[in-house]
PDB file of C-alpha atoms and ligand atoms in Angstrom:
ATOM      1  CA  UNK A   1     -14.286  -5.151  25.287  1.00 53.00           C
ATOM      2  CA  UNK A   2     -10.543  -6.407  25.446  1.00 55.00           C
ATOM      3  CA  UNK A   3     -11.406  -9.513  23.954  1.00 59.00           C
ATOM      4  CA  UNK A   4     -13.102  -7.977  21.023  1.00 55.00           C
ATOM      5  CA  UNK A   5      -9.994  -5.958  21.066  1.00 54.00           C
ATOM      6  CA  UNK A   6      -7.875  -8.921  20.257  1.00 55.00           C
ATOM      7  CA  UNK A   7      -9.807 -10.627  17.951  1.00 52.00           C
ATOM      8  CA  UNK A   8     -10.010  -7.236  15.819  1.00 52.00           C
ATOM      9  CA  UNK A   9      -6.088  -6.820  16.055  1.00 52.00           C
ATOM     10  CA  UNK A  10      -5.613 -10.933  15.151  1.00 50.00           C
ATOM     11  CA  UNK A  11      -8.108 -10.281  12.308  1.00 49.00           C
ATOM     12  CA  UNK A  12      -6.008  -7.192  10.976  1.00 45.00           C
ATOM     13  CA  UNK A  13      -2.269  -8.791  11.539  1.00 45.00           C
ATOM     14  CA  UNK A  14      -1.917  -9.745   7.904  1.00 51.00           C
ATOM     15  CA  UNK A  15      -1.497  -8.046   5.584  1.00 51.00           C
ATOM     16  CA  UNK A  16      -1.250  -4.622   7.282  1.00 51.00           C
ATOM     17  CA  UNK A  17       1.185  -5.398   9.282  1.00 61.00           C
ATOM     18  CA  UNK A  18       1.522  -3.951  12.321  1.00 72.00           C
ATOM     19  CA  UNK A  19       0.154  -0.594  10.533  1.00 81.00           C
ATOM     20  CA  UNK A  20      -1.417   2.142  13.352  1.00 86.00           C
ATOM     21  CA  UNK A  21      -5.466   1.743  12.059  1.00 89.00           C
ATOM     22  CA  UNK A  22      -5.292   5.050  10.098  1.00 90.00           C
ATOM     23  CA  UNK A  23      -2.530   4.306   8.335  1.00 89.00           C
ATOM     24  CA  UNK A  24      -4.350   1.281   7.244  1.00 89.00           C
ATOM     25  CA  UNK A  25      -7.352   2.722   6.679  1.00 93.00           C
ATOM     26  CA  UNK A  26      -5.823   5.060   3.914  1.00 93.00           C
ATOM     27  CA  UNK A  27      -4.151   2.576   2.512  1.00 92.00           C
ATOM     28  CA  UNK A  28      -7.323   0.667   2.159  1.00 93.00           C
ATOM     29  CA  UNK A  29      -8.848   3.926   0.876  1.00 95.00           C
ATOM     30  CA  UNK A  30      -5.895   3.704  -2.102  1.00 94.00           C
ATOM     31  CA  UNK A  31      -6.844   0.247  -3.056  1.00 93.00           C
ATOM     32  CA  UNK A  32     -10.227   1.175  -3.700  1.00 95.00           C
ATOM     33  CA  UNK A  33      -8.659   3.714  -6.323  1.00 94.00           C
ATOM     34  CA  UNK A  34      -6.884   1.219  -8.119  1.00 96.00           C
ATOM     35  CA  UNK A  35      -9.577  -1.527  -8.349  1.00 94.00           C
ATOM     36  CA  UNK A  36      -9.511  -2.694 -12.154  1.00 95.00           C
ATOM     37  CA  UNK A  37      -5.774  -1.481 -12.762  1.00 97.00           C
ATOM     38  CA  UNK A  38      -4.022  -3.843 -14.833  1.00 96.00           C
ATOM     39  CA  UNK A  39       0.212  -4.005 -13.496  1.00 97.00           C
ATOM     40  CA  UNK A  40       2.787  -4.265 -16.132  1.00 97.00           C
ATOM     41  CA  UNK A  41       6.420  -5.565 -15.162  1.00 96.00           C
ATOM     42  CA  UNK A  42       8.726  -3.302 -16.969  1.00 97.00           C
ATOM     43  CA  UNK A  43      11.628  -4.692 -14.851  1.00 95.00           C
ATOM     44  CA  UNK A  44      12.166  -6.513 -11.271  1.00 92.00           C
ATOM     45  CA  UNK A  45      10.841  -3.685  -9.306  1.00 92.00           C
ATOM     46  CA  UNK A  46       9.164  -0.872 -12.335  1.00 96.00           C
ATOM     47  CA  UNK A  47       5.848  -0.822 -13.057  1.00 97.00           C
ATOM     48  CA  UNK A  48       3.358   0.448 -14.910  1.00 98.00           C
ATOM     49  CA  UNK A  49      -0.157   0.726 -13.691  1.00 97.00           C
ATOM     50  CA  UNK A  50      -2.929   0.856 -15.873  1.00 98.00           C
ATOM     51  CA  UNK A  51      -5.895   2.350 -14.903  1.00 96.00           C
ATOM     52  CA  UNK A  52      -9.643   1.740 -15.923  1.00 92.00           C
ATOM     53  CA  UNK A  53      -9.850   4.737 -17.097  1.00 91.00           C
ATOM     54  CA  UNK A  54      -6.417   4.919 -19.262  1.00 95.00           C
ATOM     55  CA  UNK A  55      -4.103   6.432 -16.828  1.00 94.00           C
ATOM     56  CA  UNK A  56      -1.079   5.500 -16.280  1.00 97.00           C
ATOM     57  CA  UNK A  57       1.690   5.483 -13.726  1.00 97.00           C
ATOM     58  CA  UNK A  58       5.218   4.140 -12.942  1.00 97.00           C
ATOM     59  CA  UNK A  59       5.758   2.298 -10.087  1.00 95.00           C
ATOM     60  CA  UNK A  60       9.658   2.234  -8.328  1.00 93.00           C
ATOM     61  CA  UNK A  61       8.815  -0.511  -5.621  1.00 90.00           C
ATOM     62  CA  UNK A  62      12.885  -0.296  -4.781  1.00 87.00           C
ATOM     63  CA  UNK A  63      12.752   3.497  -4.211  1.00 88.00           C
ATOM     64  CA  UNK A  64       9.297   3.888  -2.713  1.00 87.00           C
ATOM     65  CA  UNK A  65       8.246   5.858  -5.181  1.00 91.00           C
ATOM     66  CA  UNK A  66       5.286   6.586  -7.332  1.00 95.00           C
ATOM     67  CA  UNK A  67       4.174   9.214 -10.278  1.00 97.00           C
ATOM     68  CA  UNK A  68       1.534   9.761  -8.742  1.00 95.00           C
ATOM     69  CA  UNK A  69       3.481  11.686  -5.539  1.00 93.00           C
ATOM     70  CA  UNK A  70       1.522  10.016  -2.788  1.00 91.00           C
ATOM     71  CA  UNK A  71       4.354   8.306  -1.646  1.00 84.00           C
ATOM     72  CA  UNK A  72       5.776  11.860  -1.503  1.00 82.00           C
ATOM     73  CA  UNK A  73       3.399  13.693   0.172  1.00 87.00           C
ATOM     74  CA  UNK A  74       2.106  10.870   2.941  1.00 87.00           C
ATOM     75  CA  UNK A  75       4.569   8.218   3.108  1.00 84.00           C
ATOM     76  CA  UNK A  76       1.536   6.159   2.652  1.00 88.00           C
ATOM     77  CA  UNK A  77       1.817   3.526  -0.063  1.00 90.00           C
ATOM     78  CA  UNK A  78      -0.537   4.436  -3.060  1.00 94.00           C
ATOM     79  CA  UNK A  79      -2.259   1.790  -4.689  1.00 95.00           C
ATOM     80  CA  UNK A  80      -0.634   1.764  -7.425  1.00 96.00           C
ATOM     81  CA  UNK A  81       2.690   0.724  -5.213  1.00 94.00           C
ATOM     82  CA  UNK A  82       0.338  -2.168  -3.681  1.00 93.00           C
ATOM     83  CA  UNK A  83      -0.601  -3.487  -6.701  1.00 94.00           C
ATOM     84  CA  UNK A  84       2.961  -3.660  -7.810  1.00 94.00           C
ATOM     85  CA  UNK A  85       3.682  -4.865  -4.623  1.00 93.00           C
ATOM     86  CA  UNK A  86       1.311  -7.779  -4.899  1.00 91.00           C
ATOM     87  CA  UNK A  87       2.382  -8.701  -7.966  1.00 92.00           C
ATOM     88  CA  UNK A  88       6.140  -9.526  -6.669  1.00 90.00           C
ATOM     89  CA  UNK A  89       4.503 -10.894  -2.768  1.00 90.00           C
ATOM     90  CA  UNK A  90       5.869  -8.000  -1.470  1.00 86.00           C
ATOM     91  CA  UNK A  91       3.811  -7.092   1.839  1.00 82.00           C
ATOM     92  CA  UNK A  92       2.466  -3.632   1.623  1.00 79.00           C
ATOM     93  CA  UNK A  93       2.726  -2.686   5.362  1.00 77.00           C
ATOM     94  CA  UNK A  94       6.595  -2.953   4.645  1.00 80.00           C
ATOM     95  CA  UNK A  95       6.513  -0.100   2.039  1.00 80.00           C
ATOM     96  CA  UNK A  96       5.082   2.750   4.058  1.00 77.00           C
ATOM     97  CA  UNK A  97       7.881   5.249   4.874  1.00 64.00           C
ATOM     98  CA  UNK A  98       7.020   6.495   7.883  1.00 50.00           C
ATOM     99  CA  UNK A  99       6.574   3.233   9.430  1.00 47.00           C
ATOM    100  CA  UNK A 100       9.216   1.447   8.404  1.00 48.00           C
ATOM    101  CA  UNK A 101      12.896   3.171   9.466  1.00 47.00           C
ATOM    102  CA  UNK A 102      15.820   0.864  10.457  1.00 47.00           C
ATOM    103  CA  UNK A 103      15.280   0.503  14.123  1.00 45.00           C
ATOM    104  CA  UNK A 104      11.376   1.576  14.552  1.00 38.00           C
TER     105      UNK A 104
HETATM  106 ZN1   ZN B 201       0.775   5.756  -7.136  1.00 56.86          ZN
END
């Protein structure tokens, strides 16, 4: 049991960070939403994300924010924000507010 413990957290250590596994699990939830987005570059850290279905929304990776509010409302980074993110090698785990104060 501890040892497939381990080798679940080991597996998980990348990208997420060292995200609690609901926090991750949303965020994984908000990539799905995105899949087939295209990312523009408008400048170093504005975007705008594309979606496949036409809609569109403006990414400020430098202010954690998002049109579409979910940064807002969960301090969860949407996946708009992680495509953006991606596109500079920003790690996503480093954008979510709530887990990412000076100190914590
Ligand atoms: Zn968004």
């Amino acid at each position: 049991m501890t040892r497939w413990f381990n080798a679940r957290r080991r597996k998980s250590s990348n990208w997420r960070g060292s995200l609690p596994p609901e926090v991750a699990k949303v965020m994984k939830e908000h990539m799905e939403e995105v899949k087939g987005s295209h990312v523009n570059q408008i400048s170093s850290w504005t975007f705008e994300v594309v979606g496949k279905f036409g809609d569109r929304n403006t990414v400020l990776l430098s202010e954690k924010r998002c049109s579409c509010k979910k940064f807002d409302r969960l301090q969860i980074t949407c996946g708009h924000a992680m495509l953006a993110a991606d596109t500079v090698g920003v790690l996503p785990s480093t954008l979510v507010g709530l887990w990412n104060k000076p100190g914590a």
